[in-house]
Short mmCIF file of C-alpha atoms and ligand atoms in Angstrom, two decimals:
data_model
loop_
_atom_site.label_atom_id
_atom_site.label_comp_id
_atom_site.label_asym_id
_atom_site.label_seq_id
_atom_site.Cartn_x
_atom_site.Cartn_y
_atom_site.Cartn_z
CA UNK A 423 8.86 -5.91 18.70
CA UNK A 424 6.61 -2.98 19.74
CA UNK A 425 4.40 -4.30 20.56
CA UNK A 426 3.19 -2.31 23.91
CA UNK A 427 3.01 0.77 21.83
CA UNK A 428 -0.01 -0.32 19.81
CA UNK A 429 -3.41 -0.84 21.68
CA UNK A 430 -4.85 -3.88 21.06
CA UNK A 431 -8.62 -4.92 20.28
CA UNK A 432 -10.14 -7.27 23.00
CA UNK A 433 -11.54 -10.84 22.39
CA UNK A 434 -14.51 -11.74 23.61
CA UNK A 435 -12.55 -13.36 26.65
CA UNK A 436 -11.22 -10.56 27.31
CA UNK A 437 -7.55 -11.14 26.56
CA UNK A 438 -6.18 -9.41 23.70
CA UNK A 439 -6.86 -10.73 20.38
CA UNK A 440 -4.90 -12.35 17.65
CA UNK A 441 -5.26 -9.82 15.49
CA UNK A 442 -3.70 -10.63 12.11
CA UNK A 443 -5.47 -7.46 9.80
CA UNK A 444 -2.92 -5.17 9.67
CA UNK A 445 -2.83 -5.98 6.09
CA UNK A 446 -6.41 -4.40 5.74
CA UNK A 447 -6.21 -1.80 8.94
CA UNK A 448 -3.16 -1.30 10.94
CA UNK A 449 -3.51 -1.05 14.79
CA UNK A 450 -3.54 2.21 16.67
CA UNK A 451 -0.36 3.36 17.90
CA UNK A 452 -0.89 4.21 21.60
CA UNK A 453 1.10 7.93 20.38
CA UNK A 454 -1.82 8.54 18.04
CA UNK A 455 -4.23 10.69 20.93
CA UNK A 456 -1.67 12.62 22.20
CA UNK A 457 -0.93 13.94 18.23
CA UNK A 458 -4.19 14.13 17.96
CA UNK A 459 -4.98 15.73 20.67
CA UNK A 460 -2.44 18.37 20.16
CA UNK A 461 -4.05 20.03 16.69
CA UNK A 462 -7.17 19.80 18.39
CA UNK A 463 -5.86 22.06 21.08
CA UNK A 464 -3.52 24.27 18.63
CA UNK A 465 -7.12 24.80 16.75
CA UNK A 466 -9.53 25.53 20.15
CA UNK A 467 -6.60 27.78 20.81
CA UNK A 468 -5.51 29.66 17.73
CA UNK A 469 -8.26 29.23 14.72
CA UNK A 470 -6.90 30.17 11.53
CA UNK A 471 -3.82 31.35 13.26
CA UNK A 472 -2.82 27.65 13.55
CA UNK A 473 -2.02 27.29 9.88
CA UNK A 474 0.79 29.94 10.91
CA UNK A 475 2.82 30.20 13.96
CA UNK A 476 2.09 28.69 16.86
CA UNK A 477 3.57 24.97 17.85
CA UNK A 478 5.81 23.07 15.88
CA UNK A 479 5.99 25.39 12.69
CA UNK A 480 2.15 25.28 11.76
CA UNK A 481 0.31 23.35 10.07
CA UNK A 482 1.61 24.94 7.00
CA UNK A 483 4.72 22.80 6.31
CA UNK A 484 2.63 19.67 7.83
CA UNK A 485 3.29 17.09 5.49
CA UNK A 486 7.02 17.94 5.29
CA UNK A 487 7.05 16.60 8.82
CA UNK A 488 6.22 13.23 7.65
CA UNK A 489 8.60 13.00 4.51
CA UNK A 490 11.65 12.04 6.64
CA UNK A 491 10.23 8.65 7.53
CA UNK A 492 8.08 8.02 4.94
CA UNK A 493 10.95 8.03 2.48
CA UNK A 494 12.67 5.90 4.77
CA UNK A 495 10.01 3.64 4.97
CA UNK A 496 9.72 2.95 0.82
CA UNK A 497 13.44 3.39 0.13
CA UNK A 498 12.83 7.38 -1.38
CA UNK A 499 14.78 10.46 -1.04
CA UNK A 500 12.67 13.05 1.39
CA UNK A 501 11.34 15.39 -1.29
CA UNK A 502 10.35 12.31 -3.43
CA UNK A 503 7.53 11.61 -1.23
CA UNK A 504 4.62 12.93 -0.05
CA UNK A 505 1.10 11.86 2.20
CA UNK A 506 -1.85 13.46 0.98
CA UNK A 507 -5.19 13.06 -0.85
CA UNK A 508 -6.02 8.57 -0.80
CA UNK A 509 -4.85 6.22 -2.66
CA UNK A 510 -6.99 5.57 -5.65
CA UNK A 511 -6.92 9.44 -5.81
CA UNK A 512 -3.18 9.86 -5.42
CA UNK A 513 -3.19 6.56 -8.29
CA UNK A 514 -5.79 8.70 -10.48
CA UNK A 515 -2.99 11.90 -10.71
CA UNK A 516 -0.42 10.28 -11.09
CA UNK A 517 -2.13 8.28 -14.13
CA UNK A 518 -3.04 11.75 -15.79
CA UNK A 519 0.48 12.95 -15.57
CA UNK A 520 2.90 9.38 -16.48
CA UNK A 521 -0.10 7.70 -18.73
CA UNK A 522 0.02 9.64 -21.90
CA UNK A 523 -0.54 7.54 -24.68
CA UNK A 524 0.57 9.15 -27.85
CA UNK A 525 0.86 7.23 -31.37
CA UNK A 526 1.89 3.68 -30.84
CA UNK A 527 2.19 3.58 -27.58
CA UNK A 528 -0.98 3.38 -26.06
CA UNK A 529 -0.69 0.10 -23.80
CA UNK A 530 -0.96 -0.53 -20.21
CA UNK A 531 0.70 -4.00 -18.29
CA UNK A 532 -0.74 -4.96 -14.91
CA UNK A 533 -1.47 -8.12 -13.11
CA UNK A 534 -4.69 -9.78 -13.46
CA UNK A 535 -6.87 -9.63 -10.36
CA UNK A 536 -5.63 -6.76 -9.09
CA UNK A 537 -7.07 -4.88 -6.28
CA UNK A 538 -10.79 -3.53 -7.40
CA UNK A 539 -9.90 0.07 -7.64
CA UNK A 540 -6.74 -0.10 -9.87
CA UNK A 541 -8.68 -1.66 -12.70
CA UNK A 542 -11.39 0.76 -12.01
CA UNK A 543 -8.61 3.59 -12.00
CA UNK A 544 -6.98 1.90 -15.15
CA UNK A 545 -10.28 0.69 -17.14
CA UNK A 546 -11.22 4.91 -16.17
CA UNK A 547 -8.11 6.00 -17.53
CA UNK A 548 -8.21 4.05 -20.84
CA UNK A 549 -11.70 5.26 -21.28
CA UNK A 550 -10.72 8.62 -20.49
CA UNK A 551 -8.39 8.67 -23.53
CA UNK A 552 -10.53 7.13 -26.02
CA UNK A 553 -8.90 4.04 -26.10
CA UNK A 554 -10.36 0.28 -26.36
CA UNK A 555 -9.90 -1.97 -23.04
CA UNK A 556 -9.65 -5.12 -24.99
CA UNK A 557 -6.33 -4.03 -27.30
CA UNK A 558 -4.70 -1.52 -24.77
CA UNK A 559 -4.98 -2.94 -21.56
CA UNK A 560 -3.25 -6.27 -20.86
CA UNK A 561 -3.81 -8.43 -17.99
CA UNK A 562 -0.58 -10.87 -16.97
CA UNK A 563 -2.12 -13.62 -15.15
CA UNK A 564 -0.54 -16.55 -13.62
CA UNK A 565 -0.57 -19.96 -15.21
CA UNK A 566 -3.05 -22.64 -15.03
CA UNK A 567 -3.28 -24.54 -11.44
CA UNK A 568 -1.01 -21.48 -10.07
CA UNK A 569 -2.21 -18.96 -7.84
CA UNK A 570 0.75 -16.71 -8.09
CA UNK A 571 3.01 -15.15 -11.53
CA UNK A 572 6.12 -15.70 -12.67
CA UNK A 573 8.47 -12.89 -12.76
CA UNK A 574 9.58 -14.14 -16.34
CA UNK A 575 5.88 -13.98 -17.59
CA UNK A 576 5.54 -10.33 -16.82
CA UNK A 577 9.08 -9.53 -18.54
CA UNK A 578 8.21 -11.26 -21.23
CA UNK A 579 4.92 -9.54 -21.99
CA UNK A 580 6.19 -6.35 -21.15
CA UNK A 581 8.84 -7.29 -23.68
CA UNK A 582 6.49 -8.36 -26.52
CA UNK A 583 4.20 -5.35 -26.17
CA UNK A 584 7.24 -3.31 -26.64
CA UNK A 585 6.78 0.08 -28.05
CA UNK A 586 3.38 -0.22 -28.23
CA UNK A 587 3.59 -0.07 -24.33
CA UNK A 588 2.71 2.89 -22.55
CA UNK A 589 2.77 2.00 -18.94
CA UNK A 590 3.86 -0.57 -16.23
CA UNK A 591 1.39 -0.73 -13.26
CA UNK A 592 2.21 -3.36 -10.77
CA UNK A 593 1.66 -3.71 -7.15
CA UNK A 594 4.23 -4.54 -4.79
CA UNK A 595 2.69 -6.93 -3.16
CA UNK A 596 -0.06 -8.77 -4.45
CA UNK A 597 -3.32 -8.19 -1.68
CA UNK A 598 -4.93 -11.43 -2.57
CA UNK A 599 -2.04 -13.81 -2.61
CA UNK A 600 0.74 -12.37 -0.80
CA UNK A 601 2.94 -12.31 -3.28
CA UNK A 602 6.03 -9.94 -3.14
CA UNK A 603 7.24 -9.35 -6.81
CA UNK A 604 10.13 -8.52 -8.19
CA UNK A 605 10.06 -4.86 -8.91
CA UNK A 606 13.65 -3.99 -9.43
CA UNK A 607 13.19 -6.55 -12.67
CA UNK A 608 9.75 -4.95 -13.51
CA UNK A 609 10.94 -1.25 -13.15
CA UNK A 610 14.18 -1.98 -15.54
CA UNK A 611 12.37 -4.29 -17.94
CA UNK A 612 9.38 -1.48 -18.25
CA UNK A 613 12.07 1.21 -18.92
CA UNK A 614 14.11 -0.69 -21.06
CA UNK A 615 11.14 -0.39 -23.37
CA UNK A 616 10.30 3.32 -23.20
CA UNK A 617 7.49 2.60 -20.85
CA UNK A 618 6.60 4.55 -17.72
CA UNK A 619 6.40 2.37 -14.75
CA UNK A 620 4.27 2.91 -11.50
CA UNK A 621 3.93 0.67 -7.90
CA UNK A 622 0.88 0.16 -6.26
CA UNK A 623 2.42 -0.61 -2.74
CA UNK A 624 -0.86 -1.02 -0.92
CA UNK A 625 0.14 -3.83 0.73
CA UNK A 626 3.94 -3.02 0.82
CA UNK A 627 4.95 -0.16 2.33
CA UNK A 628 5.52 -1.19 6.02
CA UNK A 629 6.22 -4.46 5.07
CA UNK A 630 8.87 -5.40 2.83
CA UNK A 631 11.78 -3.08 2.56
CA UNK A 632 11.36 -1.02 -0.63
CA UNK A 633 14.35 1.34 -2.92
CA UNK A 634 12.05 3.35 -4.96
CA UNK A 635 14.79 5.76 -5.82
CA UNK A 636 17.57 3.02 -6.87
CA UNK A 637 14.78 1.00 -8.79
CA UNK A 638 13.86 3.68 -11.20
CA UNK A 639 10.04 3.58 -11.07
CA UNK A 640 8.42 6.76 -12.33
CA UNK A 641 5.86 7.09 -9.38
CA UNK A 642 4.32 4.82 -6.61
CA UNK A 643 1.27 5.28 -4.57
CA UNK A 644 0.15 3.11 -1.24
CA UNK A 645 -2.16 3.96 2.26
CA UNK A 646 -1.12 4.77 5.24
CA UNK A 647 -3.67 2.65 6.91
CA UNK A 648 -2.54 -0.31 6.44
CA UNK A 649 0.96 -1.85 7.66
CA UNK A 650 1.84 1.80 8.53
CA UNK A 651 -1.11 2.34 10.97
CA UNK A 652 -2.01 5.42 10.23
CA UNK A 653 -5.63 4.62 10.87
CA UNK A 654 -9.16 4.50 8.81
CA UNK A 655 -9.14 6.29 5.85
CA UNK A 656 -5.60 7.98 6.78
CA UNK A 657 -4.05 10.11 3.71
CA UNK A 658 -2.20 7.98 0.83
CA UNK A 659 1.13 8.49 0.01
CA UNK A 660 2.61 8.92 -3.29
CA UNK A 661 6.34 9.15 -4.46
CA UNK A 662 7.34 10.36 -7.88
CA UNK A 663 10.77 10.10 -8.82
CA UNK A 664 13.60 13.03 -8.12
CA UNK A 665 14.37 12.84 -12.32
CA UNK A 666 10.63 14.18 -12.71
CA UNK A 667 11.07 16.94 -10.01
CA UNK A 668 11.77 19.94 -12.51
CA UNK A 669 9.53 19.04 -15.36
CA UNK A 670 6.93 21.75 -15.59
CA UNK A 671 5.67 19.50 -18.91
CA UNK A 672 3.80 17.02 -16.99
CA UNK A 673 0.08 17.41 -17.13
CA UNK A 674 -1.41 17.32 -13.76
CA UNK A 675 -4.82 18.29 -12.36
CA UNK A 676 -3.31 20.80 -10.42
CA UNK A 677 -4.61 22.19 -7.10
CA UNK A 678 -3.28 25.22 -4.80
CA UNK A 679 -1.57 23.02 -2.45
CA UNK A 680 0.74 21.41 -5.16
CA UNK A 681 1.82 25.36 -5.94
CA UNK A 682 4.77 26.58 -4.85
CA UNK A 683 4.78 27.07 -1.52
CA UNK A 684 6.65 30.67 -1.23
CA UNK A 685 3.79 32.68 -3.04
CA UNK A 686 0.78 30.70 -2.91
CA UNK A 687 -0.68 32.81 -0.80
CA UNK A 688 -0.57 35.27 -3.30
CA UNK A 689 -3.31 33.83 -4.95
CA UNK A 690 -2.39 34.09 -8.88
CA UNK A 691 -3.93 32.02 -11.53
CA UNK A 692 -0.49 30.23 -12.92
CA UNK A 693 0.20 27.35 -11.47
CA UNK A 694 3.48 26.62 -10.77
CA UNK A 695 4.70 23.32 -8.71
CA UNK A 696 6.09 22.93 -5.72
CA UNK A 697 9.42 20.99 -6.24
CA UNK A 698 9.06 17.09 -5.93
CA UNK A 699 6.03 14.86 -4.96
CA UNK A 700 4.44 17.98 -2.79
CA UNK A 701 3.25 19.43 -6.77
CA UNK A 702 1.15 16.82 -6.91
CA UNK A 703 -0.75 17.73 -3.46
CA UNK A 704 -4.26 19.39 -4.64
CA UNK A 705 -6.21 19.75 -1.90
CA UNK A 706 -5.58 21.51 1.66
CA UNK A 707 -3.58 19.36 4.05
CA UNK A 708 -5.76 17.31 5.64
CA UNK A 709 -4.15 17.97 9.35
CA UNK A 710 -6.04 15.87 11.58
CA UNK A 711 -5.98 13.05 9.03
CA UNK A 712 -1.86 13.08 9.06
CA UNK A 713 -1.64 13.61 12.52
CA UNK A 714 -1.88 9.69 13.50
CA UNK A 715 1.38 9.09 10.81
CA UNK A 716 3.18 11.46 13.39
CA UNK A 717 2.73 9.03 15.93
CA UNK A 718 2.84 5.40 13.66
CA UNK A 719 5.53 6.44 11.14
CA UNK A 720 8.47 7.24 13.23
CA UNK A 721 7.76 3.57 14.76
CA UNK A 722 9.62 1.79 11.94
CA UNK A 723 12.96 3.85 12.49
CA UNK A 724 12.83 2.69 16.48
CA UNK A 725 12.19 -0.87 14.91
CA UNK A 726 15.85 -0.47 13.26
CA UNK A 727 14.31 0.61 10.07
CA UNK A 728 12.76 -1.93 7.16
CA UNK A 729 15.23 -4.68 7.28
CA UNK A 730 15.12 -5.03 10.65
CA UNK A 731 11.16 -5.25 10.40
CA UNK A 732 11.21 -7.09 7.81
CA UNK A 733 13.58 -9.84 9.59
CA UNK A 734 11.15 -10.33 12.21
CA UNK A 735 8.46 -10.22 9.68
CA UNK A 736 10.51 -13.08 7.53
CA UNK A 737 10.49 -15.16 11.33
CA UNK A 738 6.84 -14.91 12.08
CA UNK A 739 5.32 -15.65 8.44
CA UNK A 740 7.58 -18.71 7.77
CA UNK A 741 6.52 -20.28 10.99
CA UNK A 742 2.86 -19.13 10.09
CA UNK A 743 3.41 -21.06 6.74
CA UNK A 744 4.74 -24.60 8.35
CA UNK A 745 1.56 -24.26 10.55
CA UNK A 746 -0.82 -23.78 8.04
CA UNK A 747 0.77 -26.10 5.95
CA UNK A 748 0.21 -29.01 8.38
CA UNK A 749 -3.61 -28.25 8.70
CA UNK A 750 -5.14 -30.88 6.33
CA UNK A 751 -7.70 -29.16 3.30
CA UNK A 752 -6.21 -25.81 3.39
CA UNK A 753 -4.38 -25.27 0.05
CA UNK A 754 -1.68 -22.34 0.64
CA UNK A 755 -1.79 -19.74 -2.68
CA UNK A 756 0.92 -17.57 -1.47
CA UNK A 757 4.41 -18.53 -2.58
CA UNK A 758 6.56 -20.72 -0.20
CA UNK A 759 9.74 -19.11 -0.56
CA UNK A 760 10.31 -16.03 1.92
CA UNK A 761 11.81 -13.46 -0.58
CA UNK A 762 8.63 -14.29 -2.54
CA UNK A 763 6.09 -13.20 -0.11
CA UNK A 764 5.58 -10.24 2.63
CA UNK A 765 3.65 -10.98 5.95
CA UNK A 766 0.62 -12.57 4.48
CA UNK A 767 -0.42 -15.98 3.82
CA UNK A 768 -3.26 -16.61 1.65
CA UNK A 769 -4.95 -20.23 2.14
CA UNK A 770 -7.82 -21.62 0.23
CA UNK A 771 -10.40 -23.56 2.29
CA UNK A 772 -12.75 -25.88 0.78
CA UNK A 773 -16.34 -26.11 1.57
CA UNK A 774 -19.11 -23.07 2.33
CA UNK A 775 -18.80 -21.70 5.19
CA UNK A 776 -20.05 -18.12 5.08
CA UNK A 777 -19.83 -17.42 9.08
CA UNK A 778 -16.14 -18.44 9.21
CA UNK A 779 -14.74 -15.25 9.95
CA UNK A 780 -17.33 -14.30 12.59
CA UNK A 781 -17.02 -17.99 13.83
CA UNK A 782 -13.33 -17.27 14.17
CA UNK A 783 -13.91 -13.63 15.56
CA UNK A 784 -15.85 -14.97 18.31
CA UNK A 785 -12.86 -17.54 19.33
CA UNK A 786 -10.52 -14.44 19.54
CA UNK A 787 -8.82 -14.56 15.97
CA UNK A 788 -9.55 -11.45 13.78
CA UNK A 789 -8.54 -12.07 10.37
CA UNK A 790 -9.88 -11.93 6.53
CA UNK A 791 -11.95 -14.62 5.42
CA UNK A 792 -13.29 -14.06 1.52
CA UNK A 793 -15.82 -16.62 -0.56
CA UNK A 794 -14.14 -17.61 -3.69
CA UNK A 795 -15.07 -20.62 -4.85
CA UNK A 796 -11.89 -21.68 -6.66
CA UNK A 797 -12.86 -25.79 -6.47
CA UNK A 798 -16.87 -25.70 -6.73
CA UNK A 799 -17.17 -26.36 -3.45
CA UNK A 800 -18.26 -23.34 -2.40
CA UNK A 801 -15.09 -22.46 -0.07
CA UNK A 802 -13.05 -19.03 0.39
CA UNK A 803 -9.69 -18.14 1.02
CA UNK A 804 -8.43 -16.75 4.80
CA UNK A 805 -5.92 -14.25 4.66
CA UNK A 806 -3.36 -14.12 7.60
CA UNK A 807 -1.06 -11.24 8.29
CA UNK A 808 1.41 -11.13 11.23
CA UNK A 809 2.23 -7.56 11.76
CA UNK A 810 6.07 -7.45 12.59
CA UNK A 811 5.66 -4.66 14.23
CA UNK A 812 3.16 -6.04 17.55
CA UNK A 813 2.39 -9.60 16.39
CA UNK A 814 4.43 -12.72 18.08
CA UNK A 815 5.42 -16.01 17.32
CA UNK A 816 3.58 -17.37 20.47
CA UNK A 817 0.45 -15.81 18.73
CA UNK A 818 1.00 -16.98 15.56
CA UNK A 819 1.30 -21.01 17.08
CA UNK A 820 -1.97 -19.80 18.73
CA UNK A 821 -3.83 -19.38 15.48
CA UNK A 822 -3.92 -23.15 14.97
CA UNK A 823 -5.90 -24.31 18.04
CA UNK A 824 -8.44 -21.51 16.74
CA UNK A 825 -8.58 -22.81 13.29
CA UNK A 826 -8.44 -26.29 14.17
CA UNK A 827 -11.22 -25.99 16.79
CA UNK A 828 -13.30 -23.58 14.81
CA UNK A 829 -13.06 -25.70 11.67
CA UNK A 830 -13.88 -29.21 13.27
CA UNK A 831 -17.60 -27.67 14.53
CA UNK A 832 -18.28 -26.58 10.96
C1 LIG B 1053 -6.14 -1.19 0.07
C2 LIG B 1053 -5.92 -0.96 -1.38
C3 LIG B 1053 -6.51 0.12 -2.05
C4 LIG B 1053 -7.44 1.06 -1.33
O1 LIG B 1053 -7.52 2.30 -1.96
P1 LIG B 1053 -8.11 3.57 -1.21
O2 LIG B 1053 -8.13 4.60 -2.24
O3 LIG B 1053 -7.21 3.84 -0.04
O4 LIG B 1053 -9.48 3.20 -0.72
C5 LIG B 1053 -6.24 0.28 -3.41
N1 LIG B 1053 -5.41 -0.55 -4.06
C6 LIG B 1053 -4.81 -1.60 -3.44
C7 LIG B 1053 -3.90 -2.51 -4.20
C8 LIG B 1053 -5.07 -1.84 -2.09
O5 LIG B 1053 -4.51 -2.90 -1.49
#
């Protein structure tokens, strides 16, 4: 689609590579050095004085550049959303201020196997508040001989725990299996109960089209390094919804960039917020860290926004999904139907082969390759992602000469 405004990593041949990560690092949009490139200068040339005047309004009002698209991008009015601090961190904040278990209601609901750091974030939250990981925090997982869960299990838990419940935490889409969930039914079901509910949309923001404001969740976090390209370690974002703007009665672990901006410069000890998601900044804008989303972000509008991303996303990962279905041995975990799955497939692969993703790396195809030995044969599952945004269907046939070959020497 765009693809000639991302650079592309070289195989060992020389050619470009398949590269089918940009579920684990987006590409570098070939705009990133020039934004870079530019604070450099406007900070050789100015110092300090660069936080004020100079090009573009300053770095002052930074991350208000970025709000435009990034709401866009997750479905979110503007002031909704903000980039700033990382993920986990952004995850950790929001916890303290929508996780306040009081009486009863003490539970939190997520997904079993989630990503490492939400159930460090969660398990360090529960802790945090004195309360016992084996009553309060419940796990949905999916049922025997499936790899994925059914949208009916997670209502129905999130029903039975009731008012006892707390807190909804689900991810968008799942990072091991693909799976896209249905968060318009989580978000109503976790509300219906009294619950707060919060996204983790690591792994889908950039990818599937997202309404955070018409589904209702209290907050979301995700990266920006990811589908949105926004490269290594680039800022999370977080959104909090517009019916939380006002409320001064939300704990938060408040830092000087989350105070209003008109007079916090004036250095006073009360802290009062900035409206909207921008209260929950803490920490200095991190300048040359956002300047890459200035150059990645504003990609997705050119691409006709998410649905039309997400249509040539929908083209690309269904033909990845008949190919790897017709490789013999590789059982597919990620659901078959579209709707139920963003640009990854997940596919288990029997036997122990540790090298495999250096093997395939070497033959031009860089993609995830994990040990999990889900048969007791010793295999791991490969994780494919065609990126709508520069991946192509002629690359995606390509993968299966490279798995085919690669696997018939092991
Ligand atoms: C990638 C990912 C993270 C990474 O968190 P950081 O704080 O950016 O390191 C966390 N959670 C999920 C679900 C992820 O997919």
């Amino acid at each position: 689609m765009l693809r000639d405004e991302f650079h592309l990593p070289a195989a060992p041949d020389g050619a470009p590579a398949l590269y089918f990560c940009g579920n684990s690092l987006g590409l570098q949009p070939k705009g990133v050095e020039e934004q870079l490139s530019r604070e450099l200068r406007v900070w050789r040339e100015h110092g300090v004085e660069g936080w004020w005047g100079g090009e573009a309004g300053g770095w002052l009002s930074y991350h208000r550049r970025l709000q435009r698209d990034l709401s866009a991008i997750v479905g979110a009015k503007p002031d909704e959303v903000v980039a700033c601090n990382a993920l986990t961190v952004n995850l950790h904040l929001l916890l303290v201020s929508f996780f306040r278990p009081t009486g009863r209601r003490c539970k939190i609901i997520m997904e079993s196997g989630a990503f490492p750091s939400d159930q460090h974030a969660v398990r360090a939250q529960l802790q945090f508040h004195g309360l016992d990981l084996d009553r309060d925090l419940i796990e949905v997982a999916p049922r025997r001989g499936s790899a994925t869960i059914r949208t009916e299990d997670i209502i129905e838990q999130i029903e039975r725990a009731g008012d006892e419940l707390a807190l909804v935490l689900w991810s968008g889409v799942q990072y091991y299996t693909g799976q896209f969930f249905d968060l318009p039914a989580i978000a109503t079901a976790g509300r219906k109960v009294g619950a707060r509910v919060g996204f983790d949309l690591a792994h889908a923001a950039g990818n599937v089209p997202l309404q955070l404001h018409e589904w209702g969740c209290d907050f979301a976090v995700w990266c920006n390094y990811k589908y949105l390209n926004g490269g290594p370690g680039a800022p999370g974002g977080l959104f909090v919804h517009e019916r939380h703007e006002q409320d001064d009665s939300l704990p938060r672990l408040a830092g000087w960039w989350g105070h209003r901006e008109s007079d916090r410069f004036q250095m006073k000890p009360e802290f009062v917020p900035e409206r909207g998601a921008a209260g929950w900044q803490v920490s200095t804008a991190p300048v040359l860290g956002l300047a890459p989303l200035l150059a990645g972000l504003p990609l997705f509008s050119r691409a006709g926004g998410m649905e039309a991303v997400r249509k040539q996303s929908e083209l690309l990962t269904d033909q990845l999904y008949r190919n790897l279905q017709a490789i013999r041995g590789l059982r597919i975990l990620t659901p078959e139907r579209s709707a139920d799955r963003g640009a990854q497939i997940s596919a288990y692969l029997p036997g122990h082969r540790p090298d495999l993703e250096k093997q395939l790396s070497r033959r031009g195809l860089i993609c995830d390759y994990r040990q999990d030995n889900l048969d007791g044969s010793g295999g791991g599952v490969l994780r494919l992602a065609p990126a709508p945004l520069y991946n192509t269907l002629e690359e995606v046939n390509r993968i299966d000469e490279v798995l085919r070959s690669t696997l018939a020497l092991n």
